[in-house]
Short mmCIF file of C-alpha atoms in Angstrom, two decimals:
data_model
loop_
_atom_site.label_atom_id
_atom_site.label_comp_id
_atom_site.label_asym_id
_atom_site.label_seq_id
_atom_site.Cartn_x
_atom_site.Cartn_y
_atom_site.Cartn_z
CA ARG A 1 110.93 150.36 53.59
CA MET A 2 108.78 153.50 53.68
CA THR A 3 105.30 153.21 52.15
CA MET A 4 104.25 155.69 49.45
CA THR A 5 101.28 156.76 51.59
CA THR A 6 103.54 157.71 54.50
CA ILE A 7 105.90 159.67 52.29
CA THR A 8 103.02 161.52 50.56
CA LEU A 9 101.38 162.48 53.86
CA THR A 10 104.68 163.67 55.28
CA LEU A 11 105.40 165.83 52.22
CA LEU A 12 101.92 167.39 52.38
CA HIS A 13 102.43 168.20 56.04
CA LEU A 14 105.76 169.83 55.28
CA ALA A 15 104.33 171.87 52.41
CA LYS A 16 101.74 173.37 54.77
CA SER A 17 104.47 174.35 57.25
CA THR A 18 106.78 176.32 54.94
CA ARG A 19 107.09 179.34 57.21
CA ARG A 20 107.82 177.26 60.26
CA THR A 21 110.45 175.16 58.51
CA ALA A 22 112.07 178.28 57.06
CA ALA A 23 112.83 179.37 60.59
CA PHE A 24 114.48 175.99 61.20
CA ALA A 25 116.49 176.51 58.02
CA MET A 26 117.86 179.76 59.38
CA SER A 27 119.01 178.05 62.58
CA ARG A 28 120.31 174.95 60.73
CA ARG A 29 118.42 172.57 63.02
CA SER A 30 116.55 169.38 62.16
CA PRO A 31 113.10 168.55 63.58
CA ARG A 32 112.96 166.17 66.50
CA PRO A 33 111.94 162.61 65.62
CA SER A 34 109.04 162.63 68.07
CA SER A 35 107.19 165.52 66.40
CA SER A 36 108.47 165.96 62.85
CA ALA A 37 109.43 162.52 61.60
CA ALA A 38 107.48 159.57 60.29
CA ARG A 39 108.52 156.07 61.26
CA ASP A 40 108.03 152.82 59.41
CA ASN A 41 109.78 149.43 59.68
CA GLY A 42 112.52 150.62 62.05
CA GLN A 43 113.48 153.73 60.06
CA TYR A 44 112.96 157.44 60.60
CA LEU A 45 112.09 159.80 57.76
CA TYR A 46 113.69 163.19 58.40
CA TYR A 47 113.12 166.44 56.59
CA HIS A 48 116.09 168.81 56.68
CA PRO A 49 114.80 172.32 55.88
CA SER A 50 118.16 173.68 54.74
CA SER A 51 118.35 171.14 51.92
CA SER A 52 114.61 170.50 51.29
CA THR A 53 115.34 166.78 51.10
CA LEU A 54 114.23 163.69 52.90
CA ARG A 55 116.73 161.54 54.78
CA LEU A 56 116.20 158.02 56.10
CA THR A 57 117.97 157.18 59.33
CA SER A 58 117.99 153.65 60.69
CA SER A 59 116.86 153.09 64.27
CA THR A 60 119.91 150.85 64.68
CA SER A 61 121.78 154.07 65.55
CA ALA A 62 120.06 153.82 68.95
CA VAL A 63 121.68 150.42 69.44
CA LYS A 64 125.07 151.88 68.53
CA THR A 65 124.56 154.73 70.98
CA SER A 66 123.67 152.27 73.74
CA SER A 67 126.76 150.19 72.97
CA GLU A 68 129.04 153.23 73.02
CA THR A 69 127.51 154.43 76.29
CA GLN A 70 128.39 151.06 77.84
CA LEU A 71 131.91 151.34 76.41
CA VAL A 72 132.37 154.75 78.02
CA GLN A 73 131.21 153.36 81.38
CA ASP A 74 133.68 150.50 81.04
CA MET A 75 136.42 153.01 80.24
CA LEU A 76 135.59 154.98 83.38
CA TYR A 77 135.82 151.74 85.36
CA ARG A 78 139.31 151.12 83.95
CA ILE A 79 140.43 154.67 84.71
CA ARG A 80 139.18 154.37 88.29
CA GLU A 81 141.17 151.19 88.76
CA CYS A 82 144.21 153.50 88.66
CA ASN A 83 142.70 156.69 89.96
CA ASN A 84 141.35 155.29 93.22
CA MET A 85 142.32 157.67 96.00
CA PRO A 86 139.43 157.77 98.54
CA GLU A 87 138.78 161.22 99.99
CA GLU A 88 139.20 159.99 103.58
CA ILE A 89 142.62 158.54 102.72
CA LYS A 90 143.63 161.73 100.93
CA ALA A 91 142.67 163.80 103.97
CA SER A 92 144.75 161.57 106.27
CA LEU A 93 148.03 161.86 104.35
CA VAL A 94 151.06 163.44 105.97
CA ASN A 95 153.08 165.85 103.85
CA PHE A 96 156.71 164.98 103.28
CA GLN A 97 158.65 168.17 102.70
CA VAL A 98 162.23 169.33 102.50
CA ASP A 99 163.44 172.94 102.43
CA GLY A 100 159.83 174.08 102.59
CA VAL A 101 158.92 172.13 99.42
CA ILE A 102 156.28 169.39 99.54
CA LEU A 103 157.75 166.30 97.88
CA GLY A 104 155.42 163.49 98.89
CA LYS A 105 152.27 162.28 100.63
CA VAL A 106 152.66 159.57 103.28
CA ARG A 107 150.23 157.44 105.23
CA PRO A 108 150.44 158.12 109.00
CA LYS A 109 151.59 154.58 109.90
CA MET A 110 154.21 154.66 107.15
CA ALA A 111 155.45 158.04 108.39
CA GLU A 112 155.73 156.59 111.89
CA LEU A 113 157.70 153.63 110.55
CA LEU A 114 160.07 155.79 108.48
CA CYS A 115 160.77 158.04 111.47
CA SER A 116 161.63 155.01 113.63
CA VAL A 117 164.38 153.61 111.38
CA ALA A 118 167.91 154.47 112.53
CA PRO A 119 170.30 152.86 110.03
CA SER A 120 173.66 151.67 111.29
CA GLY A 121 176.31 154.30 110.68
CA LYS A 122 173.89 157.21 110.91
CA GLY A 123 173.58 157.29 114.66
CA SER A 124 169.99 158.53 114.59
CA GLU A 125 166.83 158.54 112.51
CA VAL A 126 166.98 159.98 108.99
CA PHE A 127 163.31 161.00 108.92
CA GLU A 128 161.61 163.05 111.61
CA MET A 129 158.32 164.78 112.26
CA ALA A 130 158.24 168.57 112.44
CA ASN A 131 155.64 171.08 113.55
CA PRO A 132 154.66 173.88 111.15
CA SER A 133 154.92 177.50 112.14
CA SER A 134 151.14 177.88 111.92
CA SER A 135 149.01 176.04 114.46
CA SER A 136 146.33 175.54 111.80
CA MET A 137 148.59 173.26 109.76
CA LYS A 138 149.29 169.57 110.41
CA PRO A 139 152.72 168.23 111.44
CA TYR A 140 154.77 167.06 108.48
CA MET A 141 157.60 164.62 107.87
CA THR A 142 161.01 165.84 106.79
CA LEU A 143 164.69 164.82 106.64
CA SER A 144 166.90 165.34 109.64
CA THR A 145 169.72 167.71 108.69
CA ARG A 146 171.85 166.02 111.34
CA SER A 147 171.56 162.57 109.72
CA ALA A 148 170.80 163.43 106.10
CA GLY A 149 172.76 166.62 105.59
CA THR A 150 171.71 169.30 103.13
CA THR A 151 173.17 168.22 99.79
CA VAL A 152 171.66 166.05 97.07
CA GLU A 153 174.40 163.45 97.60
CA SER A 154 174.12 163.25 101.39
CA ARG A 155 170.32 163.08 101.32
CA THR A 156 170.40 160.38 98.63
CA GLN A 157 172.77 158.23 100.70
CA ALA A 158 170.79 158.74 103.92
CA VAL A 159 167.44 157.85 102.34
CA ALA A 160 169.02 154.83 100.62
CA SER A 161 170.19 153.50 103.99
CA VAL A 162 166.60 153.62 105.29
CA MET A 163 165.19 151.94 102.20
CA ASP A 164 167.80 149.19 102.47
CA GLU A 165 166.49 148.46 105.96
CA LEU A 166 162.89 148.37 104.71
CA ARG A 167 163.93 146.14 101.83
CA ASN A 168 165.44 143.66 104.28
CA GLU A 169 162.17 143.70 106.24
CA GLY A 170 160.12 143.01 103.08
CA ILE A 171 158.37 146.39 103.13
CA VAL A 172 160.04 147.69 99.96
CA THR A 173 159.76 145.03 97.25
CA GLY A 174 160.64 144.74 93.56
CA TRP A 175 164.03 146.44 93.94
CA ARG A 176 165.25 147.86 90.59
CA ASP A 177 168.64 149.47 91.27
CA GLU A 178 167.23 152.43 89.36
CA LEU A 179 167.26 155.93 90.84
CA PHE A 180 164.34 158.33 90.45
CA PRO A 181 164.63 162.10 90.96
CA VAL A 182 162.66 163.56 93.87
CA SER A 183 161.22 167.02 93.27
CA ASP A 184 157.97 168.95 93.50
CA SER A 185 157.86 169.39 89.70
CA PHE A 186 159.17 167.63 86.62
CA TYR A 187 161.02 170.78 85.61
CA ASN A 188 162.71 171.53 88.94
CA PRO A 189 166.07 170.04 89.96
CA PRO A 190 165.83 167.11 92.40
CA LEU A 191 166.50 167.55 96.11
CA PHE A 192 167.70 163.94 96.26
CA LEU A 193 167.41 160.61 94.40
CA ILE A 194 165.59 157.48 95.53
CA GLU A 195 165.38 153.82 94.51
CA ARG A 196 162.43 153.41 92.13
CA ALA A 197 160.85 150.61 94.16
CA ALA A 198 160.67 152.89 97.21
CA VAL A 199 158.84 155.80 95.56
CA THR A 200 155.35 154.75 96.72
CA THR A 201 156.61 154.46 100.30
CA MET A 202 156.56 158.26 100.49
CA GLY A 203 154.00 159.08 97.81
CA ILE A 204 156.59 160.90 95.69
CA LEU A 205 155.62 162.13 92.23
CA GLU A 206 156.84 159.56 89.74
CA TYR A 207 157.06 160.02 85.99
CA GLY A 208 157.09 157.57 83.11
CA VAL A 209 156.80 157.18 79.36
CA HIS A 210 154.22 155.01 77.57
CA ILE A 211 154.33 154.30 73.86
CA ASN A 212 151.40 153.29 71.65
CA GLY A 213 152.96 151.15 68.90
CA ILE A 214 150.83 151.87 65.82
CA LEU A 215 150.69 150.02 62.51
CA LYS A 216 148.76 151.67 59.69
CA PRO A 217 147.44 149.09 57.20
CA ASP A 218 147.69 149.89 53.50
CA THR A 219 144.59 151.18 51.74
CA PRO A 220 143.42 148.47 49.29
CA SER A 221 144.66 149.21 45.77
CA SER A 222 141.12 148.91 44.38
CA SER A 223 140.07 151.79 46.61
CA ARG A 224 142.83 154.04 45.31
CA THR A 225 141.60 153.83 41.73
CA SER A 226 137.91 154.07 42.58
CA SER A 227 136.10 157.37 42.18
CA THR A 228 134.40 156.74 45.52
CA VAL A 229 136.18 158.25 48.53
CA VAL A 230 137.15 155.42 50.87
CA LYS A 231 138.47 155.97 54.37
CA ASP A 232 141.79 154.43 55.29
CA PRO A 233 141.38 151.19 57.26
CA PRO A 234 141.70 151.70 61.02
CA PRO A 235 145.17 151.25 62.50
CA LEU A 236 146.36 148.30 64.56
CA MET A 237 148.18 148.53 67.87
CA TRP A 238 151.13 146.40 68.93
CA MET A 239 150.55 144.80 72.33
CA ALA A 240 152.92 142.94 74.63
CA ARG A 241 152.51 140.21 77.22
CA ARG A 242 154.54 140.78 80.35
CA SER A 243 156.89 138.13 81.61
CA LYS A 244 155.51 135.90 84.35
CA THR A 245 158.61 136.72 86.40
CA LYS A 246 157.77 140.44 86.67
CA SER A 247 157.32 141.64 90.25
CA LYS A 248 154.20 143.61 89.29
CA HIS A 249 151.35 142.43 87.06
CA PRO A 250 153.11 139.27 85.82
CA GLY A 251 151.69 137.81 82.62
CA MET A 252 149.33 140.71 81.94
CA LEU A 253 148.97 142.52 78.62
CA ASP A 254 150.98 145.70 78.24
CA HIS A 255 152.09 148.43 75.88
CA ILE A 256 154.76 147.61 73.31
CA VAL A 257 157.11 149.87 75.31
CA ALA A 258 156.75 151.64 78.66
CA GLY A 259 159.08 152.61 81.45
CA GLY A 260 159.72 154.85 84.41
CA GLN A 261 161.60 158.12 83.94
CA PRO A 262 164.98 157.70 85.67
CA ALA A 263 167.35 160.39 86.80
CA GLY A 264 169.89 161.64 84.28
CA LEU A 265 167.92 161.05 81.06
CA SER A 266 165.68 163.30 79.00
CA LEU A 267 162.25 162.02 78.04
CA MET A 268 163.30 161.33 74.45
CA GLU A 269 166.54 159.64 75.53
CA ASN A 270 164.48 157.38 77.77
CA VAL A 271 161.98 156.62 74.98
CA ILE A 272 164.79 155.60 72.60
CA LYS A 273 166.46 153.49 75.29
CA GLU A 274 163.26 151.69 76.30
CA CYS A 275 162.27 151.03 72.68
CA GLU A 276 165.59 149.30 72.03
CA GLU A 277 165.76 147.43 75.34
CA GLU A 278 162.18 146.17 75.49
CA ALA A 279 161.16 145.61 71.86
CA GLY A 280 164.37 145.65 69.80
CA ILE A 281 163.30 148.82 67.98
CA PRO A 282 166.38 150.41 66.37
CA PRO A 283 167.05 154.03 67.46
CA GLU A 284 166.75 155.30 63.88
CA ILE A 285 163.22 153.90 63.57
CA ALA A 286 162.19 155.22 66.97
CA ARG A 287 163.58 158.72 66.39
CA SER A 288 162.00 159.20 62.98
CA ASN A 289 158.55 157.80 63.84
CA ILE A 290 157.83 158.89 67.42
CA HIS A 291 155.32 161.64 68.26
CA ALA A 292 154.67 163.12 71.71
CA THR A 293 150.90 163.21 72.23
CA GLY A 294 150.15 164.36 75.77
CA VAL A 295 150.06 163.43 79.43
CA ILE A 296 147.80 161.54 81.82
CA SER A 297 148.01 161.54 85.63
CA TYR A 298 146.44 159.61 88.46
CA GLU A 299 146.65 158.93 92.20
CA SER A 300 146.05 155.56 93.82
CA PHE A 301 146.11 153.97 97.25
CA GLU A 302 147.27 150.41 97.94
CA PRO A 303 145.50 149.28 101.15
CA LYS A 304 147.47 146.05 101.54
CA ARG A 305 150.81 147.86 101.48
CA ASP A 306 149.54 151.17 102.90
CA LYS A 307 151.28 153.08 100.11
CA VAL A 308 150.42 155.94 97.79
CA SER A 309 151.13 156.29 94.06
CA ARG A 310 151.16 159.72 92.40
CA VAL A 311 151.91 159.22 88.73
CA VAL A 312 152.40 161.37 85.62
CA LEU A 313 152.79 159.51 82.30
CA PHE A 314 154.08 161.14 79.10
CA ASN A 315 152.36 159.51 76.11
CA TYR A 316 153.79 158.85 72.66
CA ASP A 317 152.57 157.35 69.40
CA LEU A 318 155.18 155.34 67.51
CA TYR A 319 154.26 154.56 63.89
CA LEU A 320 156.12 151.39 63.00
CA PRO A 321 156.91 150.15 59.47
CA LYS A 322 154.68 147.32 58.27
CA ASP A 323 157.69 145.04 57.76
CA PHE A 324 158.99 145.55 61.32
CA VAL A 325 158.12 143.00 64.01
CA PRO A 326 159.12 143.78 67.62
CA LYS A 327 160.96 141.12 69.55
CA PRO A 328 161.55 140.52 73.28
CA VAL A 329 165.05 141.59 74.28
CA ASP A 330 165.48 142.15 78.02
CA GLY A 331 163.30 139.31 79.32
CA GLU A 332 160.49 141.60 80.51
CA VAL A 333 158.15 140.58 77.67
CA GLU A 334 157.07 137.10 76.50
CA GLU A 335 155.51 138.02 73.16
CA PHE A 336 154.21 140.81 70.92
CA PHE A 337 151.04 140.76 68.82
CA LEU A 338 148.67 143.10 66.99
CA TRP A 339 145.22 144.17 68.10
CA SER A 340 142.52 146.00 66.17
CA ILE A 341 140.64 149.04 67.45
CA ASP A 342 137.62 146.80 68.07
CA GLN A 343 139.72 144.44 70.19
CA LEU A 344 141.00 147.38 72.23
CA LYS A 345 137.42 148.46 72.86
CA GLU A 346 136.32 144.93 73.78
CA SER A 347 139.13 144.67 76.33
CA MET A 348 137.60 147.55 78.32
CA ALA A 349 134.79 145.29 79.56
CA ARG A 350 134.98 144.64 83.29
CA ASP A 351 134.76 140.88 82.79
CA PHE A 352 137.31 140.71 79.95
CA PRO A 353 139.23 137.47 80.59
CA ASP A 354 142.72 138.70 79.62
CA PRO A 355 142.96 142.30 80.80
CA ILE A 356 145.65 144.91 80.12
CA LYS A 357 147.85 146.32 82.88
CA PRO A 358 145.74 149.01 84.62
CA ASN A 359 147.76 152.12 83.79
CA CYS A 360 148.13 151.04 80.15
CA TYR A 361 144.36 151.11 79.86
CA VAL A 362 144.39 154.80 80.78
CA VAL A 363 146.90 155.67 78.03
CA ILE A 364 144.99 153.60 75.45
CA ILE A 365 141.73 155.30 76.40
CA GLU A 366 143.38 158.68 75.83
CA TYR A 367 144.46 157.46 72.39
CA LEU A 368 140.96 156.27 71.45
CA LEU A 369 139.45 159.62 72.44
CA ARG A 370 142.17 161.64 70.74
CA MET A 371 141.79 159.75 67.47
CA GLY A 372 138.00 160.15 67.44
CA TYR A 373 136.96 156.54 68.10
CA ILE A 374 134.57 157.70 70.82
CA SER A 375 131.95 160.33 70.09
CA PRO A 376 131.99 163.38 72.38
CA GLU A 377 128.17 163.20 72.33
CA THR A 378 128.26 159.96 74.32
CA PRO A 379 127.23 160.45 77.98
CA GLY A 380 130.28 160.14 80.20
CA TYR A 381 132.74 161.41 77.57
CA LEU A 382 133.56 164.56 79.55
CA ASP A 383 133.98 162.46 82.71
CA ILE A 384 136.70 160.52 80.90
CA VAL A 385 138.42 163.71 79.74
CA ARG A 386 138.42 165.08 83.29
CA GLU A 387 139.52 161.88 85.01
CA LEU A 388 142.42 161.21 82.61
CA ARG A 389 144.29 163.95 84.48
CA SER A 390 143.00 163.60 88.01
CA GLY A 391 146.44 163.36 89.55
CA ASP A 392 148.90 166.04 90.59
CA CYS A 393 150.20 167.03 87.15
CA GLN A 394 153.31 169.08 87.93
#
């Protein structure tokens, strides 16, 4: 509590500095605490020239700032779990290109392996190394026109025969029987299709959809009738726990719905399909409550498997009715549950005992920033904004 003596002295000082404070009033700036504020019992007394009033600000705001700074650092740690392409690895990658279009980035040993596989029935290798016309450029990997042909169908079949061989050797794992389009851009037609599990073998751009399942709690009825303006309570987010039988990240926490973007479906068609298959969300609820919110991208390197991931995720917010409860349908999820905004923030900690799947963290971080739960004045905020789209976003 401020003493009367402190307040009186501060007011006298301000009265003697009318001209100086008038200049501050013109610029709409407050004095700095170190020179123009009195302090007593953990509080600052501020004078704001534009309003000629005193304002008490608790020093606990410094604690909040420190806590948010740590949260931002934890968020950057989570982003870098996904976006972890070392510069020396990036410089070593071999371009995979077809018809003059770069489609992928391959590790040298993986390129050597791919070029050595001659599937039965093809007579020769499907992949081959080629020298560029300019001596200043590195050799690149491409498809042999003799073995793979020049059509989408023939290339798809030829590449599939190679990936079948690698699957039998245990190099390609987690087979999905799901074809992904292979192109240099999301909006260009594919040059061929490839099994989803084999995408990282050649560092091909892969796309997916991630859905934040949002539940907005009701504002208490007492607040509606009060003359005081009360903010709506913060939303909750539906979370999922992955099945322990999943080939990747078994048992980890996950989004309510997420999935790769297969060939032959639009983004919205895929969102509706995944919502129904993974969480039992009826199409009519999904269509009427889904909102596209943006994109994140990242690149990562898996040293153990010597593979490269180049990922673009389309993000959506799905506002679910309060009386709807998602349910596991296709066996990929064990359970669904609700988390608060505070729980989402707590889960960012590096030592959190029950972490979320790495790329889901990135989408959730984008949501927290977009909805204003992190102040842009916090150091590291702009690093997050930049690193959310560090990948090849095409």
